[in-house]
PDB file of C-alpha atoms and ligand atoms in Angstrom:
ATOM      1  CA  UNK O   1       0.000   0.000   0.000  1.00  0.00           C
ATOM      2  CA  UNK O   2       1.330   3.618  -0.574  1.00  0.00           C
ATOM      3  CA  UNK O   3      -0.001   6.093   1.962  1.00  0.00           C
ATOM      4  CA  UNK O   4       0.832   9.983   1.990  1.00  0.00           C
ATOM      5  CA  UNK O   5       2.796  11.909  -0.291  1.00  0.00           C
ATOM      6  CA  UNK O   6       4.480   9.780  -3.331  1.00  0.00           C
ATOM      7  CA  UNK O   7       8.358   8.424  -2.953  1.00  0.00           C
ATOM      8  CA  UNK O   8      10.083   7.030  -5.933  1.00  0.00           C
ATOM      9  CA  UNK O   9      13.478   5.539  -6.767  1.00  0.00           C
ATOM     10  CA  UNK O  10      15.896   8.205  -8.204  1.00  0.00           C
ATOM     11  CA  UNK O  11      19.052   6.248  -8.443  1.00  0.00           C
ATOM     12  CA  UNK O  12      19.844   3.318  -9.027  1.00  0.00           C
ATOM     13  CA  UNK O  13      17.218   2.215 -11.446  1.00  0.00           C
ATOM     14  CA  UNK O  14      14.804   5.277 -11.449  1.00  0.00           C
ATOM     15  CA  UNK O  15      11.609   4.911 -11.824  1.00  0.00           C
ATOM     16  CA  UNK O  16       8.321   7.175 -11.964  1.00  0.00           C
ATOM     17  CA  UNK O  17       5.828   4.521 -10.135  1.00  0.00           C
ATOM     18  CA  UNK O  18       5.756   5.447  -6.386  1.00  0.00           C
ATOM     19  CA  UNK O  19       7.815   2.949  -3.958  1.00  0.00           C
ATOM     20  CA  UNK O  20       4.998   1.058  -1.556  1.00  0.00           C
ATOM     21  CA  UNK O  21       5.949  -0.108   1.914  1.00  0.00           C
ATOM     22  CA  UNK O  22       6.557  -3.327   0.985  1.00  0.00           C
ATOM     23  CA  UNK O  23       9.374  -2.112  -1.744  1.00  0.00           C
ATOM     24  CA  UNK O  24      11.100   0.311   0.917  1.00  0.00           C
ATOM     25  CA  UNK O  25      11.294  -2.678   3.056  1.00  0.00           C
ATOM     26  CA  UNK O  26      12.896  -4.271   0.751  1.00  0.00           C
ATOM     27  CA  UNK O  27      15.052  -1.453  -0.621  1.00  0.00           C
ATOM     28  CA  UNK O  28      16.256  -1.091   3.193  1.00  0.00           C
ATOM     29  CA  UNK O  29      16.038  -4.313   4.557  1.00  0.00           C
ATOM     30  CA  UNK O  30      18.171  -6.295   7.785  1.00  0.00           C
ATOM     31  CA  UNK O  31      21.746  -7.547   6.855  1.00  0.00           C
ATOM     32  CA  UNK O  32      22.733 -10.712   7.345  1.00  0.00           C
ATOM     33  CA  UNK O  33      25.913 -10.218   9.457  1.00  0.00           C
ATOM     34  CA  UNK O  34      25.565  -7.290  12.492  1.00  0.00           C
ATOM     35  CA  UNK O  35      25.115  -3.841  10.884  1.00  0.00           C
ATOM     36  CA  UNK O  36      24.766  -0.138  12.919  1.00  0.00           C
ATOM     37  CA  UNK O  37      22.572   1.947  10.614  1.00  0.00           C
ATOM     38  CA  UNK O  38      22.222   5.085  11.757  1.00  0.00           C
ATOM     39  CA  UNK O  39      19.573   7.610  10.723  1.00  0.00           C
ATOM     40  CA  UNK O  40      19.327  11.711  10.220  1.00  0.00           C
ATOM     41  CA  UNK O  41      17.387  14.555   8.802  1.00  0.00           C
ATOM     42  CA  UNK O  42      19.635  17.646   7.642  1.00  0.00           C
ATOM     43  CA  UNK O  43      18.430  20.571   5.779  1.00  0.00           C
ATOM     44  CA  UNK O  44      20.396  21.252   2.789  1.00  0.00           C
ATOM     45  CA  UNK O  45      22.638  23.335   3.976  1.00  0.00           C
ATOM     46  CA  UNK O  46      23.661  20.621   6.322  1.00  0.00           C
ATOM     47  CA  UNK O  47      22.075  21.701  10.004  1.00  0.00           C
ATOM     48  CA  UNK O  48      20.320  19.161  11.667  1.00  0.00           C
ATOM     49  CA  UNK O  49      17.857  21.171  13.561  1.00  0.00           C
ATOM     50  CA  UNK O  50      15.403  24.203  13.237  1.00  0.00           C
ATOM     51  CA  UNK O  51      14.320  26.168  16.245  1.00  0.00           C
ATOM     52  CA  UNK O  52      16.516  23.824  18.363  1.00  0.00           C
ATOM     53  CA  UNK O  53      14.459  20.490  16.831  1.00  0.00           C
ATOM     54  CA  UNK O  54      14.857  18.146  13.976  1.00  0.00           C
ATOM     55  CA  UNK O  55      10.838  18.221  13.643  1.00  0.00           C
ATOM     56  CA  UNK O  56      11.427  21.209  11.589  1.00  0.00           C
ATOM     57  CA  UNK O  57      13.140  19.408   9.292  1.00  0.00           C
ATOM     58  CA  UNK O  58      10.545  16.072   8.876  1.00  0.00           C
ATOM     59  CA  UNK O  59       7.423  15.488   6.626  1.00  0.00           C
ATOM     60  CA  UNK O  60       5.433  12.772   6.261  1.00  0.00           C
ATOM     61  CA  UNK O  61       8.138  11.217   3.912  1.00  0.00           C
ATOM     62  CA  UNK O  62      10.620  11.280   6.477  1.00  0.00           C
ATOM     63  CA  UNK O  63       8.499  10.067   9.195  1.00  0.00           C
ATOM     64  CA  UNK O  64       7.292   7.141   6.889  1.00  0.00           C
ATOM     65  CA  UNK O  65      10.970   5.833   6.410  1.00  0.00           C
ATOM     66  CA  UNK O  66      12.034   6.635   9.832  1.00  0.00           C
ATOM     67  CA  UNK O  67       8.891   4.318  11.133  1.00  0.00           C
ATOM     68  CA  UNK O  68       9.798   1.535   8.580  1.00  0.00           C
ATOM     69  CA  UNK O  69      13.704   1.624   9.922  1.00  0.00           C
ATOM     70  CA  UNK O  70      12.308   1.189  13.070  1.00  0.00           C
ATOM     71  CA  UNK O  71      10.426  -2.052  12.038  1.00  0.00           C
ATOM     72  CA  UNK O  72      13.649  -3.315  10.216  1.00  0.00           C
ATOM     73  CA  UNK O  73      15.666  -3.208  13.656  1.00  0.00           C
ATOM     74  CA  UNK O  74      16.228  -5.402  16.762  1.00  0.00           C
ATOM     75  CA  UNK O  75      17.718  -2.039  18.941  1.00  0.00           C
ATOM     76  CA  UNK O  76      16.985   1.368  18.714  1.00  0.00           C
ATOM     77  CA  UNK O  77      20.199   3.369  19.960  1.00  0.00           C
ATOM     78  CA  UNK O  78      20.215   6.851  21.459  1.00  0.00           C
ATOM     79  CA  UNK O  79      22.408   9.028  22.944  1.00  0.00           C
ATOM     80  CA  UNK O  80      21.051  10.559  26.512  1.00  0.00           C
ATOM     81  CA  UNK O  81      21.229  14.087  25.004  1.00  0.00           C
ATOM     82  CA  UNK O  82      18.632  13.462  22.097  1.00  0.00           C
ATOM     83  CA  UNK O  83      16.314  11.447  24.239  1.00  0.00           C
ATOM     84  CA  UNK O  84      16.038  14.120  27.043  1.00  0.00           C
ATOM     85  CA  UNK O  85      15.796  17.308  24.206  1.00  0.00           C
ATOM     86  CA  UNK O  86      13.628  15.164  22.056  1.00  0.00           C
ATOM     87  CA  UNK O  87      11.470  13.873  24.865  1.00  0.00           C
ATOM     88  CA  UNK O  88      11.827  10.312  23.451  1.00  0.00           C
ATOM     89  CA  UNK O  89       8.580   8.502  24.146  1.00  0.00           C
ATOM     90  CA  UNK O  90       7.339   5.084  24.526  1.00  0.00           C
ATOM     91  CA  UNK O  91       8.769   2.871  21.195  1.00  0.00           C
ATOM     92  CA  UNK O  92       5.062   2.427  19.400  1.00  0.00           C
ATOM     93  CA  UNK O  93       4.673   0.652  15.675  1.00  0.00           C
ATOM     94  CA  UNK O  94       1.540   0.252  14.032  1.00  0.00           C
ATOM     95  CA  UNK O  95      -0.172  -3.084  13.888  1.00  0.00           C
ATOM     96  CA  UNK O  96       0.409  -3.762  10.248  1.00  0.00           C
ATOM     97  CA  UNK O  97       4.411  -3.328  11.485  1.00  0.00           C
ATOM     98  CA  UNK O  98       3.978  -5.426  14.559  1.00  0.00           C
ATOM     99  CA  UNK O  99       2.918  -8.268  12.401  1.00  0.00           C
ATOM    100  CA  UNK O 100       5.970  -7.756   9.830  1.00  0.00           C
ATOM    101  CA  UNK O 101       8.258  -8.159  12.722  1.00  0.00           C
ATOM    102  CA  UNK O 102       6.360 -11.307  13.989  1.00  0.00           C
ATOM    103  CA  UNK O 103       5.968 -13.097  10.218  1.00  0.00           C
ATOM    104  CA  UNK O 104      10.076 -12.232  10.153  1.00  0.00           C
ATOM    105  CA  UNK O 105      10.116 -14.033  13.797  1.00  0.00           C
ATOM    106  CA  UNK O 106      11.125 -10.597  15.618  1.00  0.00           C
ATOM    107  CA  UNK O 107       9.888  -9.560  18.958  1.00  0.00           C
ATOM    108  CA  UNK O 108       6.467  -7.164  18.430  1.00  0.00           C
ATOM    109  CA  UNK O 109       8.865  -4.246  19.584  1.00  0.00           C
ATOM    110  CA  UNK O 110      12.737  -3.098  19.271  1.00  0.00           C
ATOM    111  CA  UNK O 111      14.323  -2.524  22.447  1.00  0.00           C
ATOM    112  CA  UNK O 112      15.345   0.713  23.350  1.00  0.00           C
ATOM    113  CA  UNK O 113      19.182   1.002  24.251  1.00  0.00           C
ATOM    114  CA  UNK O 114      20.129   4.281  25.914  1.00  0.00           C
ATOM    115  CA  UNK O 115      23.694   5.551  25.382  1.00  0.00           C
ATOM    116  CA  UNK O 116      24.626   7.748  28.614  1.00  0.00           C
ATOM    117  CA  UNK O 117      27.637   8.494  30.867  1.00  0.00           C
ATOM    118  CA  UNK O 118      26.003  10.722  33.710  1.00  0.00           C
ATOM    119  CA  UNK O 119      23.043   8.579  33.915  1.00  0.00           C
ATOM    120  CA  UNK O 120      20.987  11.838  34.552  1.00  0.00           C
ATOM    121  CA  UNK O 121      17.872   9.833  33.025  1.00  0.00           C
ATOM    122  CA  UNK O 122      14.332  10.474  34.642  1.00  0.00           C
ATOM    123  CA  UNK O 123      13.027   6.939  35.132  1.00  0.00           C
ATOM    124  CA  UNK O 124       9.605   8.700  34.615  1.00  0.00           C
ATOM    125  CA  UNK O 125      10.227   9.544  30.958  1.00  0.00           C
ATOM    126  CA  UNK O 126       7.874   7.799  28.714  1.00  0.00           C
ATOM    127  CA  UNK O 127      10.664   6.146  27.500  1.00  0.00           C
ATOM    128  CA  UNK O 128      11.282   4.256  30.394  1.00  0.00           C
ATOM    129  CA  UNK O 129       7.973   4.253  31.824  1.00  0.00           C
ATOM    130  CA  UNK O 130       5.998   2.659  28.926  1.00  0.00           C
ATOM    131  CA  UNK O 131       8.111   1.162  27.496  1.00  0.00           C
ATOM    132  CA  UNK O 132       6.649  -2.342  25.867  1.00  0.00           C
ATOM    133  CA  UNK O 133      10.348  -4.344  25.998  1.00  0.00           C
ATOM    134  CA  UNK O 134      12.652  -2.912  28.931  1.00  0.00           C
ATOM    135  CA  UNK O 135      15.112  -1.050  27.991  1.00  0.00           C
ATOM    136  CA  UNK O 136      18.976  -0.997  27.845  1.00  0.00           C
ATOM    137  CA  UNK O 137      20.829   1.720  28.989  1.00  0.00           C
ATOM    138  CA  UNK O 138      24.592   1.547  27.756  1.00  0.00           C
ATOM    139  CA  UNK O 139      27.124   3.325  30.290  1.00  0.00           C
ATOM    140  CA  UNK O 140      30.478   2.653  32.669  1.00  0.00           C
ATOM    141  CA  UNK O 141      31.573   1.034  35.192  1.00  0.00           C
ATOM    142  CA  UNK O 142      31.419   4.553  37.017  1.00  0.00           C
ATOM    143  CA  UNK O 143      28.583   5.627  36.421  1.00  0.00           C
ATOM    144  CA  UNK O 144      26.066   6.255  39.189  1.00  0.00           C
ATOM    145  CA  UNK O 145      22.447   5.564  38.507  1.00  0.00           C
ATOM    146  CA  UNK O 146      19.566   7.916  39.620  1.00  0.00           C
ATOM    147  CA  UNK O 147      16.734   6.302  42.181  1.00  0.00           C
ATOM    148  CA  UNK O 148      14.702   4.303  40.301  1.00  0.00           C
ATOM    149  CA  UNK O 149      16.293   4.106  37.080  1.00  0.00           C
ATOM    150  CA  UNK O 150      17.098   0.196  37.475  1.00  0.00           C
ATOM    151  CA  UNK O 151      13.359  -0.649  38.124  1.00  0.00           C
ATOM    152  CA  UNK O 152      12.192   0.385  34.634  1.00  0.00           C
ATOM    153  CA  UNK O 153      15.613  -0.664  32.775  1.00  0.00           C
ATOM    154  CA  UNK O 154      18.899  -2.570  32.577  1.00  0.00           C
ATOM    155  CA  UNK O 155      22.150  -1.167  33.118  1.00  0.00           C
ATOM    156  CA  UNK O 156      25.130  -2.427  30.358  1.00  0.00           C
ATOM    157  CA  UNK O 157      28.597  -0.923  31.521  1.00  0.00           C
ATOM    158  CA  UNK O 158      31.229  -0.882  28.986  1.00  0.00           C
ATOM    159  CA  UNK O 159      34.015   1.287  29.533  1.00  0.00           C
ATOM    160  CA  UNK O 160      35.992   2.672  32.324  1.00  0.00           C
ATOM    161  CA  UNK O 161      35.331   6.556  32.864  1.00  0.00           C
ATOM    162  CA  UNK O 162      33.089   6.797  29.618  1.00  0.00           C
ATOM    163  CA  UNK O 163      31.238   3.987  27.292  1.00  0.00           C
ATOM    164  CA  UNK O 164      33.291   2.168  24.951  1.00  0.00           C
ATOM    165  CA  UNK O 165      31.237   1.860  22.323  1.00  0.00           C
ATOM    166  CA  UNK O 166      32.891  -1.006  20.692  1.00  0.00           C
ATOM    167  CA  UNK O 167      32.745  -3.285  23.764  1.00  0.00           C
ATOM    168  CA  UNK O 168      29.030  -2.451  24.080  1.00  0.00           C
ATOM    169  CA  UNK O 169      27.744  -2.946  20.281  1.00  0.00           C
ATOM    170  CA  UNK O 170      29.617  -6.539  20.958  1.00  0.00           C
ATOM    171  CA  UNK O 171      27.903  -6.750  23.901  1.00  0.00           C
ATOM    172  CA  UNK O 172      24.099  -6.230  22.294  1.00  0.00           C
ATOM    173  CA  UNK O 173      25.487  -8.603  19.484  1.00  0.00           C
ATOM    174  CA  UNK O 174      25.971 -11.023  22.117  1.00  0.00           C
ATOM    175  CA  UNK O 175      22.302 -11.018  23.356  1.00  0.00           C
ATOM    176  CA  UNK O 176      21.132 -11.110  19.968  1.00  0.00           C
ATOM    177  CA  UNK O 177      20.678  -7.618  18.899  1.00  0.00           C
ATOM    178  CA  UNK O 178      22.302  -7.292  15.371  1.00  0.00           C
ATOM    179  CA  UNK O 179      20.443  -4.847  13.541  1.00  0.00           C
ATOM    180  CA  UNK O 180      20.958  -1.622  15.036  1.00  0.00           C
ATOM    181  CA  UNK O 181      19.369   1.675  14.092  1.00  0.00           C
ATOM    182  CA  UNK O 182      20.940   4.753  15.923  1.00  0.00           C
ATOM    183  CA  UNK O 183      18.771   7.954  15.457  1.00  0.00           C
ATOM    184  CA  UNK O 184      21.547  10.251  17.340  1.00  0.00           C
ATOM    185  CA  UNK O 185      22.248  12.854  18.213  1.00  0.00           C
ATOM    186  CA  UNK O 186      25.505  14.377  17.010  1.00  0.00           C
ATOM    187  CA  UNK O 187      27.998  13.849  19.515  1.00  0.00           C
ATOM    188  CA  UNK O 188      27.235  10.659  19.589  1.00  0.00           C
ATOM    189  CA  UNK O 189      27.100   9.940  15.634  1.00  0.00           C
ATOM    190  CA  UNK O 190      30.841  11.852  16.492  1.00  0.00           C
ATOM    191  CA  UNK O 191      32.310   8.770  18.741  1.00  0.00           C
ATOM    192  CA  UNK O 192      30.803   6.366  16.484  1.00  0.00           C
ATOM    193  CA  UNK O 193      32.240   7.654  13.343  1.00  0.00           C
ATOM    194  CA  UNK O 194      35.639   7.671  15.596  1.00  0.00           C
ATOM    195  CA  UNK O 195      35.815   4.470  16.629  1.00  0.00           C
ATOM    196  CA  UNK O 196      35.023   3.271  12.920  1.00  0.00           C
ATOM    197  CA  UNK O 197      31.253   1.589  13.839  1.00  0.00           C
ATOM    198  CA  UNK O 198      29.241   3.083  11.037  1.00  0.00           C
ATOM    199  CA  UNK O 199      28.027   0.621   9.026  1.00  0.00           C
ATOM    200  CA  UNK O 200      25.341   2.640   7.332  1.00  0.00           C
ATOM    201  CA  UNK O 201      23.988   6.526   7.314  1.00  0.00           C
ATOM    202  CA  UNK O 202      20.277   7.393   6.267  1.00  0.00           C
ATOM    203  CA  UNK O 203      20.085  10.822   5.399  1.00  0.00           C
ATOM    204  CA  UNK O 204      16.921  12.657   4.605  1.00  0.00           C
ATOM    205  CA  UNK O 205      17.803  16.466   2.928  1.00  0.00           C
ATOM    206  CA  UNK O 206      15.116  18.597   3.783  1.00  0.00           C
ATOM    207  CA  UNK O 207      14.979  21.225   0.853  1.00  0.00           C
ATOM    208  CA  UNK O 208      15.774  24.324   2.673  1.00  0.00           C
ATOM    209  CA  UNK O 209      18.146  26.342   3.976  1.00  0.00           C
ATOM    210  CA  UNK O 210      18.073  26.419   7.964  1.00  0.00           C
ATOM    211  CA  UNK O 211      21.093  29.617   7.924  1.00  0.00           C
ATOM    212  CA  UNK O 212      23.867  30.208  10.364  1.00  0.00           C
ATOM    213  CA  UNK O 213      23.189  29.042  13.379  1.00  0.00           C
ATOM    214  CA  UNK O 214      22.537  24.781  14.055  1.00  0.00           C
ATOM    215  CA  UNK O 215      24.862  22.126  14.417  1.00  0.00           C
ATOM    216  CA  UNK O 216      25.703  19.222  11.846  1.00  0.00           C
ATOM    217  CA  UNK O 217      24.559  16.121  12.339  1.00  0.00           C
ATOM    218  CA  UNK O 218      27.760  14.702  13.669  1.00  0.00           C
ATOM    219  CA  UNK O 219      29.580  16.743  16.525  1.00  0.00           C
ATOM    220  CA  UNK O 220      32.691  16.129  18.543  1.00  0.00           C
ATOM    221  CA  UNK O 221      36.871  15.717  18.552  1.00  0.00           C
ATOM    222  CA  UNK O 222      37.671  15.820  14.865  1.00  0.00           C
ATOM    223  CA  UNK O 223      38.570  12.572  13.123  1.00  0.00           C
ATOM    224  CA  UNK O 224      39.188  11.995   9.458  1.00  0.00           C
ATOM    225  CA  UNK O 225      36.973  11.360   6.995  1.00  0.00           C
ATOM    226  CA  UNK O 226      35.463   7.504   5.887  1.00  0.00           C
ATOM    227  CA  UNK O 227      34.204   7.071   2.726  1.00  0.00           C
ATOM    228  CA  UNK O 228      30.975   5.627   2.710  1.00  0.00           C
ATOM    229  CA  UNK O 229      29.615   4.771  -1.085  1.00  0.00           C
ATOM    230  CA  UNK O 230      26.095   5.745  -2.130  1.00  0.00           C
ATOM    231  CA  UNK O 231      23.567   2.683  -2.262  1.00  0.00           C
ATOM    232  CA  UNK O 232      20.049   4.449  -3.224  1.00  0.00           C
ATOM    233  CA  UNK O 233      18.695   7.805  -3.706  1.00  0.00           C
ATOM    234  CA  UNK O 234      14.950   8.084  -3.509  1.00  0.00           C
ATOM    235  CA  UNK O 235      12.866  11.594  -3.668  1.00  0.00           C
ATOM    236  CA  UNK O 236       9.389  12.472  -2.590  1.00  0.00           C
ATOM    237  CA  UNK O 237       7.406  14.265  -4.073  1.00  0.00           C
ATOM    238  CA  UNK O 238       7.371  17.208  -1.326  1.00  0.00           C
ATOM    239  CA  UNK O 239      11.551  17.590  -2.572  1.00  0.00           C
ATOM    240  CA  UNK O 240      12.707  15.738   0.287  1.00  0.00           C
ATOM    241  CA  UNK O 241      15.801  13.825  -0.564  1.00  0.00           C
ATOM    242  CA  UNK O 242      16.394  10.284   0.891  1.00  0.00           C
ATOM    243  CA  UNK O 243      20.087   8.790   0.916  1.00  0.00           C
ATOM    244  CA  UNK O 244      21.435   5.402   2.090  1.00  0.00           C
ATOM    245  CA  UNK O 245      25.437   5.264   2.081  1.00  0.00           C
ATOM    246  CA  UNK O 246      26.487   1.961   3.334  1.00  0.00           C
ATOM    247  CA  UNK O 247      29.899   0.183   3.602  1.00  0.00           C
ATOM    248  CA  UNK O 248      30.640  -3.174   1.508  1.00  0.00           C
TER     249      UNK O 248
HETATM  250  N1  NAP M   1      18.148  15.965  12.735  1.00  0.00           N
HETATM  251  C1  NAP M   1      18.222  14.781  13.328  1.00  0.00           C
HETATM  252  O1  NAP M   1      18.035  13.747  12.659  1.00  0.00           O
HETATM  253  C2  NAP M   1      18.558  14.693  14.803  1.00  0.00           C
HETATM  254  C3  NAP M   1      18.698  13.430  15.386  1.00  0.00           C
HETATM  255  C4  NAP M   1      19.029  13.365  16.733  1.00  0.00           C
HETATM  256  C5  NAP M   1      19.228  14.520  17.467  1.00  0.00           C
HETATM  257  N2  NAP M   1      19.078  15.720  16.873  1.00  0.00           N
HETATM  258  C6  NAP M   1      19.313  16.947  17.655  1.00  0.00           C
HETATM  259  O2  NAP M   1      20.613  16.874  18.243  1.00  0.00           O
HETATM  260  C7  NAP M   1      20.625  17.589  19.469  1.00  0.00           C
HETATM  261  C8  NAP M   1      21.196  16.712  20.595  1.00  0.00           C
HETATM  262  O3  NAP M   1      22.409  16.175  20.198  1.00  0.00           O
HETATM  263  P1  NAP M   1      23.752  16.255  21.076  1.00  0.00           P
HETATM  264  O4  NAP M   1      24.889  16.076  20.132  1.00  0.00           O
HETATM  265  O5  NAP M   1      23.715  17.470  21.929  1.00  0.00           O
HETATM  266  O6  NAP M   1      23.607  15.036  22.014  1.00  0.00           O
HETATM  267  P2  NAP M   1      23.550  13.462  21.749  1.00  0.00           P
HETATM  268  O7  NAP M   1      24.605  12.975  20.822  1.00  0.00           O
HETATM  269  O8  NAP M   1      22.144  13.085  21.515  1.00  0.00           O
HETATM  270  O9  NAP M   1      23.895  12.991  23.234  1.00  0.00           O
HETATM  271  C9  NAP M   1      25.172  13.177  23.786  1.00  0.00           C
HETATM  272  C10 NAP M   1      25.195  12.414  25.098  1.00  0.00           C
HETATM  273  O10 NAP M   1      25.335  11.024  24.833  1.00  0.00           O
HETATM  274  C11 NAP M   1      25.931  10.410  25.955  1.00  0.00           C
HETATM  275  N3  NAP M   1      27.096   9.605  25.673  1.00  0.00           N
HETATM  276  C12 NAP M   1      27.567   8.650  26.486  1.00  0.00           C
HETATM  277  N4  NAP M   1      28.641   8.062  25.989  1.00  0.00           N
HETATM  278  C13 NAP M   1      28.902   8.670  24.863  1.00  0.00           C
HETATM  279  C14 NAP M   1      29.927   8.471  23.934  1.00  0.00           C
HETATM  280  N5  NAP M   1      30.872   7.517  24.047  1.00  0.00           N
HETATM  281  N6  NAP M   1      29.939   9.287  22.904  1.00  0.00           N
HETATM  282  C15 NAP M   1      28.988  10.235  22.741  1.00  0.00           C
HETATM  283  N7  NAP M   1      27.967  10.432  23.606  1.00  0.00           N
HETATM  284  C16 NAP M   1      27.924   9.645  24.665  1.00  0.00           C
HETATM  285  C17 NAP M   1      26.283  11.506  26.903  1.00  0.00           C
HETATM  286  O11 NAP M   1      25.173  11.545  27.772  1.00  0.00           O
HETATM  287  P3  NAP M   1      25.299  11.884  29.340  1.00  0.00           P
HETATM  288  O12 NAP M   1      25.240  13.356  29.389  1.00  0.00           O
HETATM  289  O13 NAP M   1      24.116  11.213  29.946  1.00  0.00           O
HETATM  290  O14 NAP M   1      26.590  11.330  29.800  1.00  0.00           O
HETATM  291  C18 NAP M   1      26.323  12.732  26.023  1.00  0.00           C
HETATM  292  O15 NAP M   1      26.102  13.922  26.753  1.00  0.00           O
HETATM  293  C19 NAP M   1      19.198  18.017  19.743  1.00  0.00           C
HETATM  294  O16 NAP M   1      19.047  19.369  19.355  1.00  0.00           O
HETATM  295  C20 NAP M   1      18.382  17.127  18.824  1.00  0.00           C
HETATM  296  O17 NAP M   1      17.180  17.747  18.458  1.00  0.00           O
HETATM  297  C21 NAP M   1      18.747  15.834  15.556  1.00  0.00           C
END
């Protein structure tokens, strides 16, 4: 079924017949070996937020494909920053999604995996509180947890002093959590593009120009660059732009 406004395969193989759910999950898909995918919106002139939000930045388009990468995974990653400025709520697909993931022998829901040092988390957040699978929440072996935090998820420590992101993607591997999607933010895009663990960037360009002002989607100590080669452009028909680079 297509719902919404039209998307349709620019490159490779364009094509002028919109793309229905079922061929964006297949244009997307899950890998067969463990994969990190991570997934942004960026206006064109490459800031990932507007008024302080990337809301400003989404349409329907986006939102579709951001929903459908969300059915594709087994753990949705996050840094601590984006959940608390984003007010990250309760994971929630759509029944028609629910019963992809079961027919593909997936739990109903992707668990939620938390990336934060401080641990200054609000056990309260819908996040936590509603959640429908408990959630993860990656950190060290220093960290301190707030009251209440442990009753509504599990704590992961990697890392002395700060999470070593490595150690814990190994660690989520090891309990059966390949397919990761991380939606952010920037700093933490940053360590993961340091430490080499990128196996995949979704981009949506938003057509417009934010101005001076907002970060980029990736923020941190510089590294150099990776090359990551182009595997599909599609377009909607509001001008969005929708990329997927992806390594070998
Ligand atoms: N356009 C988009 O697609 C998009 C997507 C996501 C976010 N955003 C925007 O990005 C902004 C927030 O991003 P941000 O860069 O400030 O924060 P962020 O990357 O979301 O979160 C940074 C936090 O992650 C935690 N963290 C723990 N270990 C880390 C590690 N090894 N490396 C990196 N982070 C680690 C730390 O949390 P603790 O403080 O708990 O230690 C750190 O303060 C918001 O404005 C949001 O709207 C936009």
């Amino acid at each position: 079924m297509t719902v919404g406004i039209p998307i349709r395969r620019l490159w490779p193989e364009p094509s002028v017949e919109p793309v229905d759910d079922a061929a964006l999950t297949a244009l997307y898909g899950r890998a067969d070996r463990p994969r990190l995918r991570v997934n942004f919106v960026s206006s064109l002139d490459g800031a990932v937020t507007v008024d302080g939000y990337s809301a400003g930045l989404s349409g329907e388009p986006d939102k579709r494909v951001f929903g459908l990468l969300r059915m594709l995974c087994d753990a949705l990653v996050v840094a601590a920053g984006t959940l608390r400025h984003e007010g990250y709520r309760a994971v929630r697909l759509d029944e028609g999604r629910r019963a992809w993931r079961r027919a593909n022998g997936l739990a109903a829901y992707p668990t939620l995996v938390v990336v934060s040092g401080a641990l200054d988390l609000d056990p309260a957040q819908a996040a936590f509180a509603d959640a429908p699978v408990r959630p993860i929440v990656l950190t060290h072996s220093d960290a301190e947890p707030p009251p209440g935090l442990t009753d509504v998820a599990d704590l992961l420590r990697c890392g002395t002093g700060r999470v070593d992101l490595a150690a814990a993607l190994a660690e989520l591997h090891g309990r059966g959590l390949t397919q990761l999607l991380c939606e952010g933010g920037p700093h933490l895009l940053g360590a993961l593009t340091a430490a080499d663990l990128v196996d995949e960037l979704c981009l949506t360009v938003a057509p417009l120009l934010a101005g001076p002002g907002p970060g980029r989607i990736t923020a941190g100590d510089a590294t150099g660059p990776t090359h990551l080669p182009l595997r599909h452009v599609l377009a909607a028909d509001d001008g969005v732009l929708m990329l997927r680079h992806a390594r070998d």
